[in-house]
CSV table of C-alpha atoms in Angstrom, one decimal:
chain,number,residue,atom,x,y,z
A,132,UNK,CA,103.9,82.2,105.6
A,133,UNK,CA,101.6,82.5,108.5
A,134,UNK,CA,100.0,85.4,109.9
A,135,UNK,CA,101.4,84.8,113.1
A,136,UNK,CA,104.9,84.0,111.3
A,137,UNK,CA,104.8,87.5,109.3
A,138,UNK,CA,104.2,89.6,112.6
A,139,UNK,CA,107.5,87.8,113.9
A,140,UNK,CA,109.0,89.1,110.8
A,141,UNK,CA,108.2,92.0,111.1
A,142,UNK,CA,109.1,92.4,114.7
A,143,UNK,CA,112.5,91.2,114.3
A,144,UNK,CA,113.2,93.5,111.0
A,145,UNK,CA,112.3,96.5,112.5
A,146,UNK,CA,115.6,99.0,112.3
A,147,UNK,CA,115.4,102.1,114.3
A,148,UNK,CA,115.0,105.3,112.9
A,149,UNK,CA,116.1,108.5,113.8
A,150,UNK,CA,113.6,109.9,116.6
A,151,UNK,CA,111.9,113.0,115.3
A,152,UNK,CA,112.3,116.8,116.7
A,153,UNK,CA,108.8,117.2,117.5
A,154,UNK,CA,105.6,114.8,117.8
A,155,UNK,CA,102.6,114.4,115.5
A,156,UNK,CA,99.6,113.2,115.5
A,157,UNK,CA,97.6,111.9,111.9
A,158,UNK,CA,94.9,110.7,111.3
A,159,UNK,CA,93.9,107.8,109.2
A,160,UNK,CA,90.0,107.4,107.4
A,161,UNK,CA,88.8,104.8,105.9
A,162,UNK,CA,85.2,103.2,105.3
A,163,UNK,CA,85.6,99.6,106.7
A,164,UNK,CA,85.0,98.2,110.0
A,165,UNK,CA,88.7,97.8,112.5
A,166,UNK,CA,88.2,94.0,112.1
A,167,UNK,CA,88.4,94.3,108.2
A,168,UNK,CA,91.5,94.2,106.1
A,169,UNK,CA,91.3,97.6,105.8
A,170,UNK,CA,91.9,97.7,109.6
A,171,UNK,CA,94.0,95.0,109.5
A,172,UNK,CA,96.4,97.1,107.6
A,173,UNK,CA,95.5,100.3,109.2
A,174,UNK,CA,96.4,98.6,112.9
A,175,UNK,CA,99.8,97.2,111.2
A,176,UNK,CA,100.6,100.6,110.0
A,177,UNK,CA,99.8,102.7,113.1
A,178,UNK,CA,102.1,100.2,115.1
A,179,UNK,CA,105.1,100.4,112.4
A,180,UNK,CA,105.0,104.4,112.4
A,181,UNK,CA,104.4,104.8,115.9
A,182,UNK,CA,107.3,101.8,116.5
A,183,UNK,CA,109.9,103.7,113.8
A,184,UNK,CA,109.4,107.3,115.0
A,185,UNK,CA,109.9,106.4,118.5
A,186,UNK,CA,106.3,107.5,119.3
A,187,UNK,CA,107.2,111.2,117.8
A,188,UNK,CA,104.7,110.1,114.9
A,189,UNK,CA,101.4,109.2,116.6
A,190,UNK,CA,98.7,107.7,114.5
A,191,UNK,CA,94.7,107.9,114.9
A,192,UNK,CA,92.7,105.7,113.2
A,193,UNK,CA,88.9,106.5,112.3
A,194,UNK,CA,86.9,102.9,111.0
A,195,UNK,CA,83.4,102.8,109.6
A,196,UNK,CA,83.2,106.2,107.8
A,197,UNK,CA,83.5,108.1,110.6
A,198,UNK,CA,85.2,111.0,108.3
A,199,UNK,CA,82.8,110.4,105.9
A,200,UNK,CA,82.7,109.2,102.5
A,201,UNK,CA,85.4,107.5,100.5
A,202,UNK,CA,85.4,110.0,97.9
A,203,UNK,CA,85.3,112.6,100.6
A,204,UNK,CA,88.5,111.7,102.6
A,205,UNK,CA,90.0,111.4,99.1
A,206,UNK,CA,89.3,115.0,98.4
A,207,UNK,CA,90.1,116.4,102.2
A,208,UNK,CA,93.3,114.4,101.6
A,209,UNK,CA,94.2,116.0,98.4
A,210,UNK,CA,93.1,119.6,100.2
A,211,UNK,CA,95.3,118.9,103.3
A,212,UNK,CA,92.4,119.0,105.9
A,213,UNK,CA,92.8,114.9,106.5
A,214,UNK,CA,96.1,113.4,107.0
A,215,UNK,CA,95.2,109.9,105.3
A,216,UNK,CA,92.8,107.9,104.2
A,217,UNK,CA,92.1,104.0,103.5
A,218,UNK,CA,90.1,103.5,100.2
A,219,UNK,CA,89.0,101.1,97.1
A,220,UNK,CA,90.8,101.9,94.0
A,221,UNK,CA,87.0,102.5,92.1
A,222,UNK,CA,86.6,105.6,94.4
A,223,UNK,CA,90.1,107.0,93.8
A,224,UNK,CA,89.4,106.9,89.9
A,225,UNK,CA,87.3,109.7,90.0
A,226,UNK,CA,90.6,111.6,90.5
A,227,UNK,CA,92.4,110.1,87.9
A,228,UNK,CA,90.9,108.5,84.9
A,229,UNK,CA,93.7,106.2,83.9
A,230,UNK,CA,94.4,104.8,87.3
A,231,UNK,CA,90.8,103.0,86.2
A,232,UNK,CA,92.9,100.4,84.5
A,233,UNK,CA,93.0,99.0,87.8
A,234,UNK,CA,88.8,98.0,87.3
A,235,UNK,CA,89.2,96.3,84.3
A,236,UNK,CA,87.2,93.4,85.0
A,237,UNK,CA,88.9,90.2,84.8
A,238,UNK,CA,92.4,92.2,84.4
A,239,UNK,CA,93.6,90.4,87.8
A,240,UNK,CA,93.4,86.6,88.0
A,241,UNK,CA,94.8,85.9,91.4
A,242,UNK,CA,96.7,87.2,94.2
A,243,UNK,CA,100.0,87.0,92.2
A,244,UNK,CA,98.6,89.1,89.6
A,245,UNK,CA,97.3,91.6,92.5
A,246,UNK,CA,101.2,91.8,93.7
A,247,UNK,CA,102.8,92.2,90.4
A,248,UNK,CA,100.4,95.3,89.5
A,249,UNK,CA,101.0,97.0,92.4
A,250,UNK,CA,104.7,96.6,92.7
A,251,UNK,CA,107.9,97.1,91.1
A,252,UNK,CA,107.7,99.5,87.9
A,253,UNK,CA,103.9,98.9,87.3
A,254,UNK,CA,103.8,100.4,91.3
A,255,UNK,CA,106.0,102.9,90.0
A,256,UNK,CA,103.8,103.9,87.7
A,257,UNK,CA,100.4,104.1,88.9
A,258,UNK,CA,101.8,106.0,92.0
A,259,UNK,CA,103.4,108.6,89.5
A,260,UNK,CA,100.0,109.0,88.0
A,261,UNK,CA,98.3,109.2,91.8
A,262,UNK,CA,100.2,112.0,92.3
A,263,UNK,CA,100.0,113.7,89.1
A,264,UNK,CA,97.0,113.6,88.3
A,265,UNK,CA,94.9,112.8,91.9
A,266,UNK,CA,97.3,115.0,94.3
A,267,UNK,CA,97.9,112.0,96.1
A,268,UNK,CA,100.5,109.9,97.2
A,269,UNK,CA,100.3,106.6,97.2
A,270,UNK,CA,102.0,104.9,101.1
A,271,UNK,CA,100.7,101.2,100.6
A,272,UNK,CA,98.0,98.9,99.2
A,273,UNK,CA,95.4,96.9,101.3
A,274,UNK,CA,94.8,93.2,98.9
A,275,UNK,CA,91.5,92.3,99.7
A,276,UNK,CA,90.9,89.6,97.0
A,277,UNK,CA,88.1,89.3,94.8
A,278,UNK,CA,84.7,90.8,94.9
A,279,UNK,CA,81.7,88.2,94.9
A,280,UNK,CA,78.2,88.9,94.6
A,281,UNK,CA,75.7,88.4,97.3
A,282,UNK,CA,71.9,89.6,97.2
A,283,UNK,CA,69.0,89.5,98.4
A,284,UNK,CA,66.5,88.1,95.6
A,285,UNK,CA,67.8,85.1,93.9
A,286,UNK,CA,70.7,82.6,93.5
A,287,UNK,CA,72.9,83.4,90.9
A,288,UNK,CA,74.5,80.7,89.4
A,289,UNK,CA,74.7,82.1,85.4
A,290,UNK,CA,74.7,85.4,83.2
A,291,UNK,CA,70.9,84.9,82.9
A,292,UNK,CA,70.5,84.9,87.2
A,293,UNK,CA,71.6,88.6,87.6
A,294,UNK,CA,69.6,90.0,84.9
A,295,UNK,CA,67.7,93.1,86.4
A,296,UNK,CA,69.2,92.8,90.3
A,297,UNK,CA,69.9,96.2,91.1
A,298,UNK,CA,73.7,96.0,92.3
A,299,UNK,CA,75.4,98.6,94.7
A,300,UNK,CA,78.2,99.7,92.7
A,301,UNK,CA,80.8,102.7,93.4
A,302,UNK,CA,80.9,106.3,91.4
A,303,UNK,CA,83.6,104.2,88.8
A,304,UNK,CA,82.5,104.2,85.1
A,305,UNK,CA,84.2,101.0,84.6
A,306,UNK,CA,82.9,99.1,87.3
A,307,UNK,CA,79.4,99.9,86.5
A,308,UNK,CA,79.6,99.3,83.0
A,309,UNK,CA,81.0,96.0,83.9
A,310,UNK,CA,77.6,94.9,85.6
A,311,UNK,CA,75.5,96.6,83.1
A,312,UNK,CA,77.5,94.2,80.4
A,313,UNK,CA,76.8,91.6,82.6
A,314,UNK,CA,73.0,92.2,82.8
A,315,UNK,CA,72.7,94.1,86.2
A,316,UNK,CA,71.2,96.9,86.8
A,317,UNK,CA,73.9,98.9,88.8
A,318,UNK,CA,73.5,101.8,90.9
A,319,UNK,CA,76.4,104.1,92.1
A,320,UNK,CA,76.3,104.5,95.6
A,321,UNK,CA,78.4,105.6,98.8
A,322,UNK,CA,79.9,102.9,100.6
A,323,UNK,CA,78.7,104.5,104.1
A,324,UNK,CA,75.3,104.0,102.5
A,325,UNK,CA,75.0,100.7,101.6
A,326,UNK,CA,74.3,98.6,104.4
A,327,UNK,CA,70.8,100.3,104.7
A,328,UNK,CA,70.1,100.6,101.1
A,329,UNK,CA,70.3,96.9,101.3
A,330,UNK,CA,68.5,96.1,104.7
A,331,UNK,CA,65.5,98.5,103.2
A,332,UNK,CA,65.8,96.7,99.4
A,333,UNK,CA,66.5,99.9,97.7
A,334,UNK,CA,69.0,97.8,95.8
A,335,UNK,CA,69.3,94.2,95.7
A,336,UNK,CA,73.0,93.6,96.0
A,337,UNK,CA,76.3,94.5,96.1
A,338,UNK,CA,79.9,93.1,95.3
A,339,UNK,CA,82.7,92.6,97.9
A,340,UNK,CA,85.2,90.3,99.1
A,341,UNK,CA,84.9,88.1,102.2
A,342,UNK,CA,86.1,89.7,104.6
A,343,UNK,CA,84.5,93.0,103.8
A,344,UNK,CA,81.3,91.1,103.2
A,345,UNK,CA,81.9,89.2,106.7
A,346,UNK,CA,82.8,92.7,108.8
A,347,UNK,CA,80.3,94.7,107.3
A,348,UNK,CA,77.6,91.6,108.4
A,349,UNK,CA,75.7,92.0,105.0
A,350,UNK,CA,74.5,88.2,106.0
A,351,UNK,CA,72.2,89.9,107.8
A,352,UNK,CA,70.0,91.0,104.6
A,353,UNK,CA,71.8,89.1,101.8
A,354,UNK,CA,71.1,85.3,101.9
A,355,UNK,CA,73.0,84.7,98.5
A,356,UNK,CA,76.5,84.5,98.0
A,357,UNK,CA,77.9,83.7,94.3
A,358,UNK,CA,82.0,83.8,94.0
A,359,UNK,CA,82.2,86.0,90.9
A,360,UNK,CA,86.0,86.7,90.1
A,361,UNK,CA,85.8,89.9,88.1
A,362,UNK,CA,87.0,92.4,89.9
A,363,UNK,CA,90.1,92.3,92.9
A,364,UNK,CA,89.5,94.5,95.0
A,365,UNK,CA,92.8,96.6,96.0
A,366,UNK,CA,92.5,99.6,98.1
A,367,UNK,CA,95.2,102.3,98.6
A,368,UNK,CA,96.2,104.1,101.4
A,369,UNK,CA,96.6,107.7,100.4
A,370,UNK,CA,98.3,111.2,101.7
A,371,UNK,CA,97.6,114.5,100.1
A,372,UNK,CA,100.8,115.1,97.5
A,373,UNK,CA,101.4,118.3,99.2
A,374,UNK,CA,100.9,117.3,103.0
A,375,UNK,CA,103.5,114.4,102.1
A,376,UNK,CA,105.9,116.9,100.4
A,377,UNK,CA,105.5,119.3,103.8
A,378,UNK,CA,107.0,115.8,105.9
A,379,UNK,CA,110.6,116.2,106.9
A,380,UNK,CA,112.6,113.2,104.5
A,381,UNK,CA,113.0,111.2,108.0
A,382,UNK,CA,109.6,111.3,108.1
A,383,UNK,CA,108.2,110.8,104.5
A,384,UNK,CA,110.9,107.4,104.4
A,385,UNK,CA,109.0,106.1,107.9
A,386,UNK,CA,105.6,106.3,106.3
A,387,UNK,CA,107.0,104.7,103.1
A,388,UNK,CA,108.4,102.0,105.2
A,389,UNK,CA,105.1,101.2,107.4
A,390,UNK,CA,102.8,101.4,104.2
A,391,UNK,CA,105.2,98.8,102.6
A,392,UNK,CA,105.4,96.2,105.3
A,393,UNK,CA,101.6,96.8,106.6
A,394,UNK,CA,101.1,95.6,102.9
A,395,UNK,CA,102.6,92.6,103.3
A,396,UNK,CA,101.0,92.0,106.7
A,397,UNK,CA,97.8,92.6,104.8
A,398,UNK,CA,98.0,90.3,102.1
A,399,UNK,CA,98.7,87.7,104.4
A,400,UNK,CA,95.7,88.5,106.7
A,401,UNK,CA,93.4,88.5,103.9
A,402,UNK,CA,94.7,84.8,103.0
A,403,UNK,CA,94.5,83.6,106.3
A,404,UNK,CA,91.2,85.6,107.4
A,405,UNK,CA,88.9,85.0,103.9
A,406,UNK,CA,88.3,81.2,104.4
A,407,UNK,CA,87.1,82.1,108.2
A,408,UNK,CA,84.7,84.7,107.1
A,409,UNK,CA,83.4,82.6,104.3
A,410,UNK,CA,82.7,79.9,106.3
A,411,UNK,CA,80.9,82.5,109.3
A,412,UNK,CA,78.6,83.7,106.8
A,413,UNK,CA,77.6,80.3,105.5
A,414,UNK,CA,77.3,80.0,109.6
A,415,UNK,CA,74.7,82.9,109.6
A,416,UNK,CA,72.8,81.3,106.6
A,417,UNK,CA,74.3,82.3,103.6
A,418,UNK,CA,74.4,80.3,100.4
A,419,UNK,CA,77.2,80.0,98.5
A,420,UNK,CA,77.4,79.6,95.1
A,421,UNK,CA,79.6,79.5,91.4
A,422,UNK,CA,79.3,80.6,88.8
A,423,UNK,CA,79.1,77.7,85.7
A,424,UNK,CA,79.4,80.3,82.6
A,425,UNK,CA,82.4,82.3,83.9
A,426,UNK,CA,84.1,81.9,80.3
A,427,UNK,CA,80.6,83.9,79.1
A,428,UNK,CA,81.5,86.8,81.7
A,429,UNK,CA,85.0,87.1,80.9
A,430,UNK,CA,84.2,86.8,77.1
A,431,UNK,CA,81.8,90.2,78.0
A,432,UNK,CA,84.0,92.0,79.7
A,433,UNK,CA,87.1,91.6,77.2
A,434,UNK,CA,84.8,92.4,74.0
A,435,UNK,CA,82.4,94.9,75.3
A,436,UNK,CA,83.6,97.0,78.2
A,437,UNK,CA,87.6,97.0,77.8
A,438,UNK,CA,87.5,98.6,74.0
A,439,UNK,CA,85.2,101.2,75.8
A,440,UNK,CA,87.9,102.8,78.3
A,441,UNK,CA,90.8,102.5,76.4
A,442,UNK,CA,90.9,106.3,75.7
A,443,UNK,CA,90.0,106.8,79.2
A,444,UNK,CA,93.0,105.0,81.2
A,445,UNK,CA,95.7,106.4,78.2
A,446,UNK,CA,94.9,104.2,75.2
A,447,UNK,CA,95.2,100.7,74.2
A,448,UNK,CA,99.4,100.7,73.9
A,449,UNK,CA,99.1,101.6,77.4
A,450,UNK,CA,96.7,98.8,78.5
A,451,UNK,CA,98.3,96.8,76.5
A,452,UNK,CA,102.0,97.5,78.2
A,453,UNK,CA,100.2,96.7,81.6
A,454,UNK,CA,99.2,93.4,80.6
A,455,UNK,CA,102.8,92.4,79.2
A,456,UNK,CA,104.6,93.4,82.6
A,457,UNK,CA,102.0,91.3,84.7
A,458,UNK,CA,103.2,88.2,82.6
């Protein structure tokens, strides 16, 4: 289904609500650009909870780190001092260990995968452990497909092409492991610093998916591009646990019902957007490439960095139960 065919959708679906007793204003943070996926999502939401409140539930939305870090709303969300906030599922780890299953490279395959994980009882689940363990509730996910390389030294086209590149990687053990397995040399770093950690070749690279890499303009200081596939990138939008629990019932079932269809929306965006922003960056000069040993990498991550988390994200038997429910 088309973008333009899902905002019809969601337009006609839309059931009215019982208007609120008093107005409210949250706000939402998240690290991305407006024009990203992140804002795509963000925009969708604002419009559904503004559109099912009958404008008693107002929503402000605050792009390109304007309320700081990831990890920073994350933890003024979970202390009630920021409504909600937009983020990648590596800088929500820190929170909670085992929701780091969600890193394991090569875990996702494809889109279908990136639906089946986040929904139904597996959904269930890693919101239960969100909240539990993170003090957060979970509204919605944001699918923003796979997160491929670019840098600024070299094409990399193999296993032996990234050893040494220094690689922009969030605080997530996992995820840095993962490049360190793969030869890198990766360097945990906040997303609002990035672009000019890049620009001034304090690192090399940095993994994203299109549409972030598009938004974010990184073509502007990384001329390579290579479309590695071992990490989908899914980013939550989260509420403190106890600022949702504080919500009238009227109100916690609105956001509930925005952050579900703005997912939708989203994952359709980022299928009808990615293919546009790959092709603008190859506009602006960026090389695309793929990678020929992508058996080696996957061979890497299953023997050397999954064995080392197991304990981390609740044991093997767990790990093992997500990977049965995604077939």
């Amino acid at each position: 289904m088309t973008l333009k065919k899902w905002t019809k959708y969601l337009a006609i679906s839309c059931l009215a609500l019982p208007v609120l007793v008093s107005a409210k204003t949250m706000k939402v943070g998240m690290g991305d650009p407006i024009n990203s996926d992140q804002g795509a999502y963000a925009t969708r939401f604002k419009e559904l909870v503004e559109f099912y409140s009958g404008g008693d539930i107002k929503v402000k939305l605050y792009p390109n780190g304007a309320l700081g870090s990831e990890t920073e709303m994350v933890q003024n969300t979970r202390l009630g001092s920021l409504d909600m906030a937009l983020i990648g599922i590596g800088n929500l780890t820190p929170f909670s260990k085992k929701l780091g299953a969600l890193t394991m490279p090569y875990l996702i395959t494809n889109s279908s995968d990136a639906v089946k994980i986040t929904t139904g009882e597996l959904g269930a689940y890693w919101a239960e452990l969100a909240k539990k363990e993170a003090g957060v509730d979970i509204l919605g996910w944001t699918y923003s497909n796979f997160r491929h390389l670019t840098n600024s030294k070299r094409p990399v086209k193999n296993m032996e092409d990234v050893k040494g590149l220094k690689i922009r990687v969030p605080q997530n053990s996992i995820m840095l492991k993962s490049w360190e397995v793969f030869g890198a040399n990766p360097i945990a770093m906040a997303w609002t610093e990035t672009f000019t950690a890049l620009q001034q070749k304090v690192v090399d690279g940095q993994d994203n998916p299109y549409i972030v890499n598009n938004t974010m303009k990184f073509y502007e200081v990384q001329p390579y591009l290579t479309e590695v596939h071992h990490q989908y990138s899914l980013q939550p939008l989260v509420m403190g646990a106890r600022t949702f629990g504080k919500l009238k019932p009227e109100q916690q079932e609105i956001l509930l019902k925005a952050g579900l269809e703005a997912q939708q929306y989203a994952l359709v965006f980022q299928m009808t957007e990615a293919e546009n922003a790959k092709q603008n960056m190859i506009a602006n000069g960026v090389e695309v490439f793929t990678l020929e040993d992508e058996d080696k990498w996957i061979k890497a991550a299953k023997e050397q960095v999954w064995p080392e988390f197991y304990d981390d994200i609740g044991g093997k038997a767990s790990f093992d139960n997500v990977l049965e429910k995604m077939q």
